[in-house]
């Protein structure tokens, strides 16, 4: 959808680490990550999109991204994604 900014969480299928980012074009950004065009994730491919939120402004998306990178944000995501991680070998904290 146009006019939204997306905060997203990726998980590496290689090292099982998470990556948090934001973008105005989620499909294009996800493709860039998996094609190795994003320096911070290019050696961690393949990546899987496990969560996203839509925000009405870039400022809100950036604030949300920063929150997700804090201790409390990681706790929130752990609870929010509990059903995703159920059955996974490792937990993501």
PDB file of N, CA and C in Angstrom:
ATOM      1  N   UNK A   1       0.835  -1.183   0.000  1.00  0.00           N
ATOM      2  CA  UNK A   1       0.000   0.000   0.000  1.00  0.00           C
ATOM      3  C   UNK A   1       0.880   1.248   0.000  1.00  0.00           C
ATOM      4  N   UNK A   2       0.483   2.214  -0.758  1.00  0.00           N
ATOM      5  CA  UNK A   2       1.226   3.457  -0.819  1.00  0.00           C
ATOM      6  C   UNK A   2       0.886   4.353   0.365  1.00  0.00           C
ATOM      7  N   UNK A   3       1.836   5.194   0.728  1.00  0.00           N
ATOM      8  CA  UNK A   3       1.608   6.140   1.798  1.00  0.00           C
ATOM      9  C   UNK A   3       1.921   5.614   3.186  1.00  0.00           C
ATOM     10  N   UNK A   4       2.386   4.385   3.286  1.00  0.00           N
ATOM     11  CA  UNK A   4       2.743   3.797   4.569  1.00  0.00           C
ATOM     12  C   UNK A   4       4.246   3.577   4.640  1.00  0.00           C
ATOM     13  N   UNK A   5       4.738   3.508   5.868  1.00  0.00           N
ATOM     14  CA  UNK A   5       6.108   3.110   6.125  1.00  0.00           C
ATOM     15  C   UNK A   5       6.035   1.848   6.960  1.00  0.00           C
ATOM     16  N   UNK A   6       6.912   0.913   6.666  1.00  0.00           N
ATOM     17  CA  UNK A   6       6.853  -0.392   7.307  1.00  0.00           C
ATOM     18  C   UNK A   6       8.082  -0.634   8.175  1.00  0.00           C
ATOM     19  N   UNK A   7       7.836  -1.099   9.386  1.00  0.00           N
ATOM     20  CA  UNK A   7       8.889  -1.579  10.266  1.00  0.00           C
ATOM     21  C   UNK A   7       8.836  -3.099  10.135  1.00  0.00           C
ATOM     22  N   UNK A   8       9.983  -3.718   9.964  1.00  0.00           N
ATOM     23  CA  UNK A   8       9.966  -5.158   9.706  1.00  0.00           C
ATOM     24  C   UNK A   8      11.078  -5.862  10.479  1.00  0.00           C
ATOM     25  N   UNK A   9      10.845  -7.144  10.697  1.00  0.00           N
ATOM     26  CA  UNK A   9      11.814  -8.006  11.362  1.00  0.00           C
ATOM     27  C   UNK A   9      12.116  -9.166  10.419  1.00  0.00           C
ATOM     28  N   UNK A  10      13.389  -9.358  10.168  1.00  0.00           N
ATOM     29  CA  UNK A  10      13.846 -10.497   9.372  1.00  0.00           C
ATOM     30  C   UNK A  10      14.612 -11.429  10.297  1.00  0.00           C
ATOM     31  N   UNK A  11      14.620 -12.696   9.966  1.00  0.00           N
ATOM     32  CA  UNK A  11      15.471 -13.638  10.682  1.00  0.00           C
ATOM     33  C   UNK A  11      16.330 -14.357   9.646  1.00  0.00           C
ATOM     34  N   UNK A  12      17.609 -14.508   9.984  1.00  0.00           N
ATOM     35  CA  UNK A  12      18.542 -15.196   9.107  1.00  0.00           C
ATOM     36  C   UNK A  12      18.354 -16.695   9.247  1.00  0.00           C
ATOM     37  N   UNK A  13      18.215 -17.367   8.135  1.00  0.00           N
ATOM     38  CA  UNK A  13      18.117 -18.827   8.172  1.00  0.00           C
ATOM     39  C   UNK A  13      19.507 -19.441   8.296  1.00  0.00           C
ATOM     40  N   UNK A  14      20.532 -18.612   8.140  1.00  0.00           N
ATOM     41  CA  UNK A  14      21.916 -19.068   8.244  1.00  0.00           C
ATOM     42  C   UNK A  14      22.398 -19.061   9.690  1.00  0.00           C
ATOM     43  N   UNK A  15      22.230 -17.908  10.385  1.00  0.00           N
ATOM     44  CA  UNK A  15      22.739 -17.798  11.755  1.00  0.00           C
ATOM     45  C   UNK A  15      21.643 -17.562  12.797  1.00  0.00           C
ATOM     46  N   UNK A  16      20.388 -17.522  12.365  1.00  0.00           N
ATOM     47  CA  UNK A  16      19.205 -17.384  13.225  1.00  0.00           C
ATOM     48  C   UNK A  16      19.142 -16.055  13.974  1.00  0.00           C
ATOM     49  N   UNK A  17      19.894 -15.053  13.529  1.00  0.00           N
ATOM     50  CA  UNK A  17      19.835 -13.734  14.147  1.00  0.00           C
ATOM     51  C   UNK A  17      18.779 -12.889  13.463  1.00  0.00           C
ATOM     52  N   UNK A  18      18.267 -11.913  14.239  1.00  0.00           N
ATOM     53  CA  UNK A  18      17.220 -11.041  13.711  1.00  0.00           C
ATOM     54  C   UNK A  18      17.818  -9.744  13.182  1.00  0.00           C
ATOM     55  N   UNK A  19      17.088  -9.143  12.263  1.00  0.00           N
ATOM     56  CA  UNK A  19      17.435  -7.830  11.728  1.00  0.00           C
ATOM     57  C   UNK A  19      16.154  -7.002  11.726  1.00  0.00           C
ATOM     58  N   UNK A  20      16.245  -5.771  12.199  1.00  0.00           N
ATOM     59  CA  UNK A  20      15.100  -4.865  12.240  1.00  0.00           C
ATOM     60  C   UNK A  20      15.378  -3.679  11.338  1.00  0.00           C
ATOM     61  N   UNK A  21      14.389  -3.298  10.529  1.00  0.00           N
ATOM     62  CA  UNK A  21      14.549  -2.142   9.652  1.00  0.00           C
ATOM     63  C   UNK A  21      13.212  -1.494   9.366  1.00  0.00           C
ATOM     64  N   UNK A  22      13.270  -0.418   8.565  1.00  0.00           N
ATOM     65  CA  UNK A  22      12.031   0.217   8.122  1.00  0.00           C
ATOM     66  C   UNK A  22      12.200   0.666   6.679  1.00  0.00           C
ATOM     67  N   UNK A  23      11.076   0.803   5.994  1.00  0.00           N
ATOM     68  CA  UNK A  23      11.094   1.141   4.578  1.00  0.00           C
ATOM     69  C   UNK A  23       9.724   1.632   4.138  1.00  0.00           C
ATOM     70  N   UNK A  24       9.681   2.295   3.007  1.00  0.00           N
ATOM     71  CA  UNK A  24       8.410   2.697   2.404  1.00  0.00           C
ATOM     72  C   UNK A  24       7.916   1.637   1.416  1.00  0.00           C
ATOM     73  N   UNK A  25       8.788   0.729   1.008  1.00  0.00           N
ATOM     74  CA  UNK A  25       8.429  -0.296   0.034  1.00  0.00           C
ATOM     75  C   UNK A  25       8.915  -1.649   0.539  1.00  0.00           C
ATOM     76  N   UNK A  26       8.092  -2.332   1.281  1.00  0.00           N
ATOM     77  CA  UNK A  26       8.487  -3.588   1.921  1.00  0.00           C
ATOM     78  C   UNK A  26       8.881  -4.683   0.921  1.00  0.00           C
ATOM     79  N   UNK A  27       8.101  -4.951  -0.113  1.00  0.00           N
ATOM     80  CA  UNK A  27       8.511  -6.012  -1.043  1.00  0.00           C
ATOM     81  C   UNK A  27       9.867  -5.733  -1.706  1.00  0.00           C
ATOM     82  N   UNK A  28      10.089  -4.495  -2.102  1.00  0.00           N
ATOM     83  CA  UNK A  28      11.355  -4.135  -2.750  1.00  0.00           C
ATOM     84  C   UNK A  28      12.527  -4.248  -1.768  1.00  0.00           C
ATOM     85  N   UNK A  29      12.324  -3.799  -0.543  1.00  0.00           N
ATOM     86  CA  UNK A  29      13.383  -3.857   0.460  1.00  0.00           C
ATOM     87  C   UNK A  29      13.699  -5.297   0.833  1.00  0.00           C
ATOM     88  N   UNK A  30      12.689  -6.135   0.970  1.00  0.00           N
ATOM     89  CA  UNK A  30      12.909  -7.548   1.288  1.00  0.00           C
ATOM     90  C   UNK A  30      13.692  -8.224   0.163  1.00  0.00           C
ATOM     91  N   UNK A  31      13.350  -7.906  -1.071  1.00  0.00           N
ATOM     92  CA  UNK A  31      14.078  -8.452  -2.219  1.00  0.00           C
ATOM     93  C   UNK A  31      15.535  -8.011  -2.188  1.00  0.00           C
ATOM     94  N   UNK A  32      15.777  -6.738  -1.870  1.00  0.00           N
ATOM     95  CA  UNK A  32      17.153  -6.227  -1.789  1.00  0.00           C
ATOM     96  C   UNK A  32      17.952  -6.983  -0.729  1.00  0.00           C
ATOM     97  N   UNK A  33      17.326  -7.248   0.409  1.00  0.00           N
ATOM     98  CA  UNK A  33      18.008  -8.017   1.456  1.00  0.00           C
ATOM     99  C   UNK A  33      18.399  -9.396   0.933  1.00  0.00           C
ATOM    100  N   UNK A  34      17.471 -10.086   0.297  1.00  0.00           N
ATOM    101  CA  UNK A  34      17.749 -11.451  -0.145  1.00  0.00           C
ATOM    102  C   UNK A  34      18.646 -11.534  -1.370  1.00  0.00           C
ATOM    103  N   UNK A  35      18.799 -10.440  -2.097  1.00  0.00           N
ATOM    104  CA  UNK A  35      19.731 -10.411  -3.229  1.00  0.00           C
ATOM    105  C   UNK A  35      21.134  -9.993  -2.802  1.00  0.00           C
ATOM    106  N   UNK A  36      21.304  -9.693  -1.518  1.00  0.00           N
ATOM    107  CA  UNK A  36      22.618  -9.309  -1.008  1.00  0.00           C
ATOM    108  C   UNK A  36      22.969  -7.851  -1.247  1.00  0.00           C
ATOM    109  N   UNK A  37      21.979  -7.018  -1.495  1.00  0.00           N
ATOM    110  CA  UNK A  37      22.217  -5.599  -1.768  1.00  0.00           C
ATOM    111  C   UNK A  37      22.229  -4.735  -0.509  1.00  0.00           C
ATOM    112  N   UNK A  38      22.020  -5.342   0.653  1.00  0.00           N
ATOM    113  CA  UNK A  38      22.039  -4.620   1.926  1.00  0.00           C
ATOM    114  C   UNK A  38      23.255  -5.123   2.705  1.00  0.00           C
ATOM    115  N   UNK A  39      24.196  -4.224   2.945  1.00  0.00           N
ATOM    116  CA  UNK A  39      25.483  -4.612   3.538  1.00  0.00           C
ATOM    117  C   UNK A  39      25.331  -5.355   4.863  1.00  0.00           C
ATOM    118  N   UNK A  40      24.417  -4.901   5.713  1.00  0.00           N
ATOM    119  CA  UNK A  40      24.300  -5.496   7.049  1.00  0.00           C
ATOM    120  C   UNK A  40      23.725  -6.904   7.049  1.00  0.00           C
ATOM    121  N   UNK A  41      23.102  -7.328   5.974  1.00  0.00           N
ATOM    122  CA  UNK A  41      22.514  -8.671   5.948  1.00  0.00           C
ATOM    123  C   UNK A  41      23.039  -9.549   4.814  1.00  0.00           C
ATOM    124  N   UNK A  42      23.896  -9.025   3.970  1.00  0.00           N
ATOM    125  CA  UNK A  42      24.278  -9.796   2.781  1.00  0.00           C
ATOM    126  C   UNK A  42      24.991 -11.108   3.085  1.00  0.00           C
ATOM    127  N   UNK A  43      25.675 -11.189   4.233  1.00  0.00           N
ATOM    128  CA  UNK A  43      26.365 -12.432   4.596  1.00  0.00           C
ATOM    129  C   UNK A  43      25.509 -13.323   5.487  1.00  0.00           C
ATOM    130  N   UNK A  44      24.269 -12.927   5.701  1.00  0.00           N
ATOM    131  CA  UNK A  44      23.378 -13.685   6.582  1.00  0.00           C
ATOM    132  C   UNK A  44      22.205 -14.305   5.818  1.00  0.00           C
ATOM    133  N   UNK A  45      22.261 -14.287   4.516  1.00  0.00           N
ATOM    134  CA  UNK A  45      21.187 -14.821   3.685  1.00  0.00           C
ATOM    135  C   UNK A  45      21.176 -16.347   3.722  1.00  0.00           C
ATOM    136  N   UNK A  46      20.015 -16.960   3.481  1.00  0.00           N
ATOM    137  CA  UNK A  46      18.717 -16.373   3.155  1.00  0.00           C
ATOM    138  C   UNK A  46      18.020 -15.819   4.399  1.00  0.00           C
ATOM    139  N   UNK A  47      17.125 -14.892   4.146  1.00  0.00           N
ATOM    140  CA  UNK A  47      16.390 -14.223   5.212  1.00  0.00           C
ATOM    141  C   UNK A  47      14.903 -14.493   5.064  1.00  0.00           C
ATOM    142  N   UNK A  48      14.235 -14.484   6.193  1.00  0.00           N
ATOM    143  CA  UNK A  48      12.793 -14.733   6.206  1.00  0.00           C
ATOM    144  C   UNK A  48      12.117 -13.557   6.910  1.00  0.00           C
ATOM    145  N   UNK A  49      11.066 -13.021   6.320  1.00  0.00           N
ATOM    146  CA  UNK A  49      10.284 -11.958   6.935  1.00  0.00           C
ATOM    147  C   UNK A  49       9.360 -12.594   7.966  1.00  0.00           C
ATOM    148  N   UNK A  50       9.513 -12.185   9.250  1.00  0.00           N
ATOM    149  CA  UNK A  50       8.697 -12.813  10.291  1.00  0.00           C
ATOM    150  C   UNK A  50       7.704 -11.849  10.921  1.00  0.00           C
ATOM    151  N   UNK A  51       7.861 -10.533  10.669  1.00  0.00           N
ATOM    152  CA  UNK A  51       6.947  -9.575  11.293  1.00  0.00           C
ATOM    153  C   UNK A  51       7.060  -8.237  10.588  1.00  0.00           C
ATOM    154  N   UNK A  52       5.930  -7.534  10.479  1.00  0.00           N
ATOM    155  CA  UNK A  52       5.974  -6.145  10.032  1.00  0.00           C
ATOM    156  C   UNK A  52       4.784  -5.385  10.582  1.00  0.00           C
ATOM    157  N   UNK A  53       4.955  -4.076  10.680  1.00  0.00           N
ATOM    158  CA  UNK A  53       3.899  -3.159  11.082  1.00  0.00           C
ATOM    159  C   UNK A  53       3.892  -2.010  10.098  1.00  0.00           C
ATOM    160  N   UNK A  54       2.719  -1.478   9.826  1.00  0.00           N
ATOM    161  CA  UNK A  54       2.584  -0.308   8.959  1.00  0.00           C
ATOM    162  C   UNK A  54       2.391   0.936   9.820  1.00  0.00           C
ATOM    163  N   UNK A  55       3.086   2.012   9.450  1.00  0.00           N
ATOM    164  CA  UNK A  55       2.967   3.298  10.146  1.00  0.00           C
ATOM    165  C   UNK A  55       2.549   4.354   9.133  1.00  0.00           C
ATOM    166  N   UNK A  56       1.887   5.377   9.626  1.00  0.00           N
ATOM    167  CA  UNK A  56       1.406   6.444   8.739  1.00  0.00           C
ATOM    168  C   UNK A  56       2.469   7.473   8.394  1.00  0.00           C
ATOM    169  N   UNK A  57       3.551   7.514   9.160  1.00  0.00           N
ATOM    170  CA  UNK A  57       4.610   8.484   8.854  1.00  0.00           C
ATOM    171  C   UNK A  57       5.978   7.828   9.008  1.00  0.00           C
ATOM    172  N   UNK A  58       6.949   8.397   8.320  1.00  0.00           N
ATOM    173  CA  UNK A  58       8.320   7.912   8.411  1.00  0.00           C
ATOM    174  C   UNK A  58       8.849   8.093   9.837  1.00  0.00           C
ATOM    175  N   UNK A  59       8.501   9.197  10.448  1.00  0.00           N
ATOM    176  CA  UNK A  59       8.939   9.477  11.815  1.00  0.00           C
ATOM    177  C   UNK A  59       8.450   8.401  12.785  1.00  0.00           C
ATOM    178  N   UNK A  60       7.177   8.008  12.664  1.00  0.00           N
ATOM    179  CA  UNK A  60       6.634   6.960  13.532  1.00  0.00           C
ATOM    180  C   UNK A  60       7.332   5.619  13.289  1.00  0.00           C
ATOM    181  N   UNK A  61       7.595   5.298  12.025  1.00  0.00           N
ATOM    182  CA  UNK A  61       8.269   4.037  11.697  1.00  0.00           C
ATOM    183  C   UNK A  61       9.682   4.015  12.264  1.00  0.00           C
ATOM    184  N   UNK A  62      10.384   5.116  12.164  1.00  0.00           N
ATOM    185  CA  UNK A  62      11.743   5.193  12.693  1.00  0.00           C
ATOM    186  C   UNK A  62      11.748   5.045  14.217  1.00  0.00           C
ATOM    187  N   UNK A  63      10.792   5.678  14.885  1.00  0.00           N
ATOM    188  CA  UNK A  63      10.685   5.543  16.346  1.00  0.00           C
ATOM    189  C   UNK A  63      10.390   4.093  16.736  1.00  0.00           C
ATOM    190  N   UNK A  64       9.521   3.455  15.978  1.00  0.00           N
ATOM    191  CA  UNK A  64       9.153   2.065  16.271  1.00  0.00           C
ATOM    192  C   UNK A  64      10.352   1.138  16.047  1.00  0.00           C
ATOM    193  N   UNK A  65      11.090   1.389  14.972  1.00  0.00           N
ATOM    194  CA  UNK A  65      12.292   0.591  14.694  1.00  0.00           C
ATOM    195  C   UNK A  65      13.278   0.726  15.863  1.00  0.00           C
ATOM    196  N   UNK A  66      13.507   1.938  16.306  1.00  0.00           N
ATOM    197  CA  UNK A  66      14.435   2.162  17.424  1.00  0.00           C
ATOM    198  C   UNK A  66      13.939   1.459  18.691  1.00  0.00           C
ATOM    199  N   UNK A  67      12.636   1.505  18.933  1.00  0.00           N
ATOM    200  CA  UNK A  67      12.063   0.824  20.098  1.00  0.00           C
ATOM    201  C   UNK A  67      12.315  -0.688  20.025  1.00  0.00           C
ATOM    202  N   UNK A  68      12.108  -1.280  18.860  1.00  0.00           N
ATOM    203  CA  UNK A  68      12.307  -2.718  18.705  1.00  0.00           C
ATOM    204  C   UNK A  68      13.750  -3.139  18.987  1.00  0.00           C
ATOM    205  N   UNK A  69      14.680  -2.210  18.873  1.00  0.00           N
ATOM    206  CA  UNK A  69      16.089  -2.516  19.117  1.00  0.00           C
ATOM    207  C   UNK A  69      16.487  -2.365  20.581  1.00  0.00           C
ATOM    208  N   UNK A  70      15.553  -1.889  21.415  1.00  0.00           N
ATOM    209  CA  UNK A  70      15.831  -1.754  22.843  1.00  0.00           C
ATOM    210  C   UNK A  70      15.502  -3.058  23.566  1.00  0.00           C
ATOM    211  N   UNK A  71      15.909  -3.129  24.822  1.00  0.00           N
ATOM    212  CA  UNK A  71      15.603  -4.305  25.635  1.00  0.00           C
ATOM    213  C   UNK A  71      14.094  -4.544  25.711  1.00  0.00           C
ATOM    214  N   UNK A  72      13.343  -3.465  25.994  1.00  0.00           N
ATOM    215  CA  UNK A  72      11.888  -3.611  26.116  1.00  0.00           C
ATOM    216  C   UNK A  72      11.240  -3.945  24.776  1.00  0.00           C
ATOM    217  N   UNK A  73      11.770  -3.416  23.715  1.00  0.00           N
ATOM    218  CA  UNK A  73      11.258  -3.742  22.385  1.00  0.00           C
ATOM    219  C   UNK A  73      11.477  -5.198  22.038  1.00  0.00           C
ATOM    220  N   UNK A  74      12.633  -5.728  22.401  1.00  0.00           N
ATOM    221  CA  UNK A  74      12.921  -7.141  22.151  1.00  0.00           C
ATOM    222  C   UNK A  74      12.006  -8.035  22.993  1.00  0.00           C
ATOM    223  N   UNK A  75      11.729  -7.596  24.226  1.00  0.00           N
ATOM    224  CA  UNK A  75      10.791  -8.353  25.069  1.00  0.00           C
ATOM    225  C   UNK A  75       9.396  -8.343  24.445  1.00  0.00           C
ATOM    226  N   UNK A  76       8.957  -7.181  23.957  1.00  0.00           N
ATOM    227  CA  UNK A  76       7.650  -7.063  23.309  1.00  0.00           C
ATOM    228  C   UNK A  76       7.577  -8.014  22.114  1.00  0.00           C
ATOM    229  N   UNK A  77       8.599  -7.990  21.275  1.00  0.00           N
ATOM    230  CA  UNK A  77       8.594  -8.853  20.085  1.00  0.00           C
ATOM    231  C   UNK A  77       8.610 -10.330  20.470  1.00  0.00           C
ATOM    232  N   UNK A  78       9.348 -10.659  21.518  1.00  0.00           N
ATOM    233  CA  UNK A  78       9.374 -12.049  21.982  1.00  0.00           C
ATOM    234  C   UNK A  78       7.991 -12.534  22.365  1.00  0.00           C
ATOM    235  N   UNK A  79       7.240 -11.684  23.061  1.00  0.00           N
ATOM    236  CA  UNK A  79       5.870 -12.040  23.440  1.00  0.00           C
ATOM    237  C   UNK A  79       4.944 -12.039  22.232  1.00  0.00           C
ATOM    238  N   UNK A  80       5.103 -11.040  21.381  1.00  0.00           N
ATOM    239  CA  UNK A  80       4.239 -10.894  20.196  1.00  0.00           C
ATOM    240  C   UNK A  80       4.427 -12.059  19.230  1.00  0.00           C
ATOM    241  N   UNK A  81       5.653 -12.545  19.127  1.00  0.00           N
ATOM    242  CA  UNK A  81       5.974 -13.595  18.163  1.00  0.00           C
ATOM    243  C   UNK A  81       6.104 -14.968  18.821  1.00  0.00           C
ATOM    244  N   UNK A  82       5.587 -15.082  20.023  1.00  0.00           N
ATOM    245  CA  UNK A  82       5.713 -16.335  20.763  1.00  0.00           C
ATOM    246  C   UNK A  82       5.199 -17.527  19.963  1.00  0.00           C
ATOM    247  N   UNK A  83       4.066 -17.362  19.311  1.00  0.00           N
ATOM    248  CA  UNK A  83       3.512 -18.485  18.541  1.00  0.00           C
ATOM    249  C   UNK A  83       4.404 -18.837  17.350  1.00  0.00           C
ATOM    250  N   UNK A  84       5.105 -17.842  16.789  1.00  0.00           N
ATOM    251  CA  UNK A  84       6.034 -18.130  15.685  1.00  0.00           C
ATOM    252  C   UNK A  84       7.201 -18.957  16.203  1.00  0.00           C
ATOM    253  N   UNK A  85       7.728 -18.559  17.363  1.00  0.00           N
ATOM    254  CA  UNK A  85       8.913 -19.227  17.890  1.00  0.00           C
ATOM    255  C   UNK A  85       8.605 -20.544  18.572  1.00  0.00           C
ATOM    256  N   UNK A  86       7.344 -20.826  18.874  1.00  0.00           N
ATOM    257  CA  UNK A  86       6.972 -22.106  19.456  1.00  0.00           C
ATOM    258  C   UNK A  86       7.294 -23.196  18.449  1.00  0.00           C
ATOM    259  N   UNK A  87       8.041 -24.155  18.899  1.00  0.00           N
ATOM    260  CA  UNK A  87       8.432 -25.235  17.999  1.00  0.00           C
ATOM    261  C   UNK A  87       9.763 -24.987  17.325  1.00  0.00           C
ATOM    262  N   UNK A  88      10.283 -23.759  17.424  1.00  0.00           N
ATOM    263  CA  UNK A  88      11.610 -23.465  16.886  1.00  0.00           C
ATOM    264  C   UNK A  88      12.639 -24.033  17.860  1.00  0.00           C
ATOM    265  N   UNK A  89      13.804 -24.371  17.344  1.00  0.00           N
ATOM    266  CA  UNK A  89      14.843 -24.954  18.200  1.00  0.00           C
ATOM    267  C   UNK A  89      15.406 -23.919  19.164  1.00  0.00           C
ATOM    268  N   UNK A  90      15.530 -22.674  18.742  1.00  0.00           N
ATOM    269  CA  UNK A  90      16.108 -21.629  19.577  1.00  0.00           C
ATOM    270  C   UNK A  90      15.119 -20.496  19.728  1.00  0.00           C
ATOM    271  N   UNK A  91      15.229 -19.763  20.841  1.00  0.00           N
ATOM    272  CA  UNK A  91      14.418 -18.561  21.017  1.00  0.00           C
ATOM    273  C   UNK A  91      15.232 -17.365  20.572  1.00  0.00           C
ATOM    274  N   UNK A  92      14.559 -16.319  20.197  1.00  0.00           N
ATOM    275  CA  UNK A  92      15.207 -15.113  19.700  1.00  0.00           C
ATOM    276  C   UNK A  92      15.009 -14.004  20.708  1.00  0.00           C
ATOM    277  N   UNK A  93      16.071 -13.618  21.371  1.00  0.00           N
ATOM    278  CA  UNK A  93      15.997 -12.557  22.366  1.00  0.00           C
ATOM    279  C   UNK A  93      17.001 -11.486  22.047  1.00  0.00           C
TER     280      UNK A  93
END
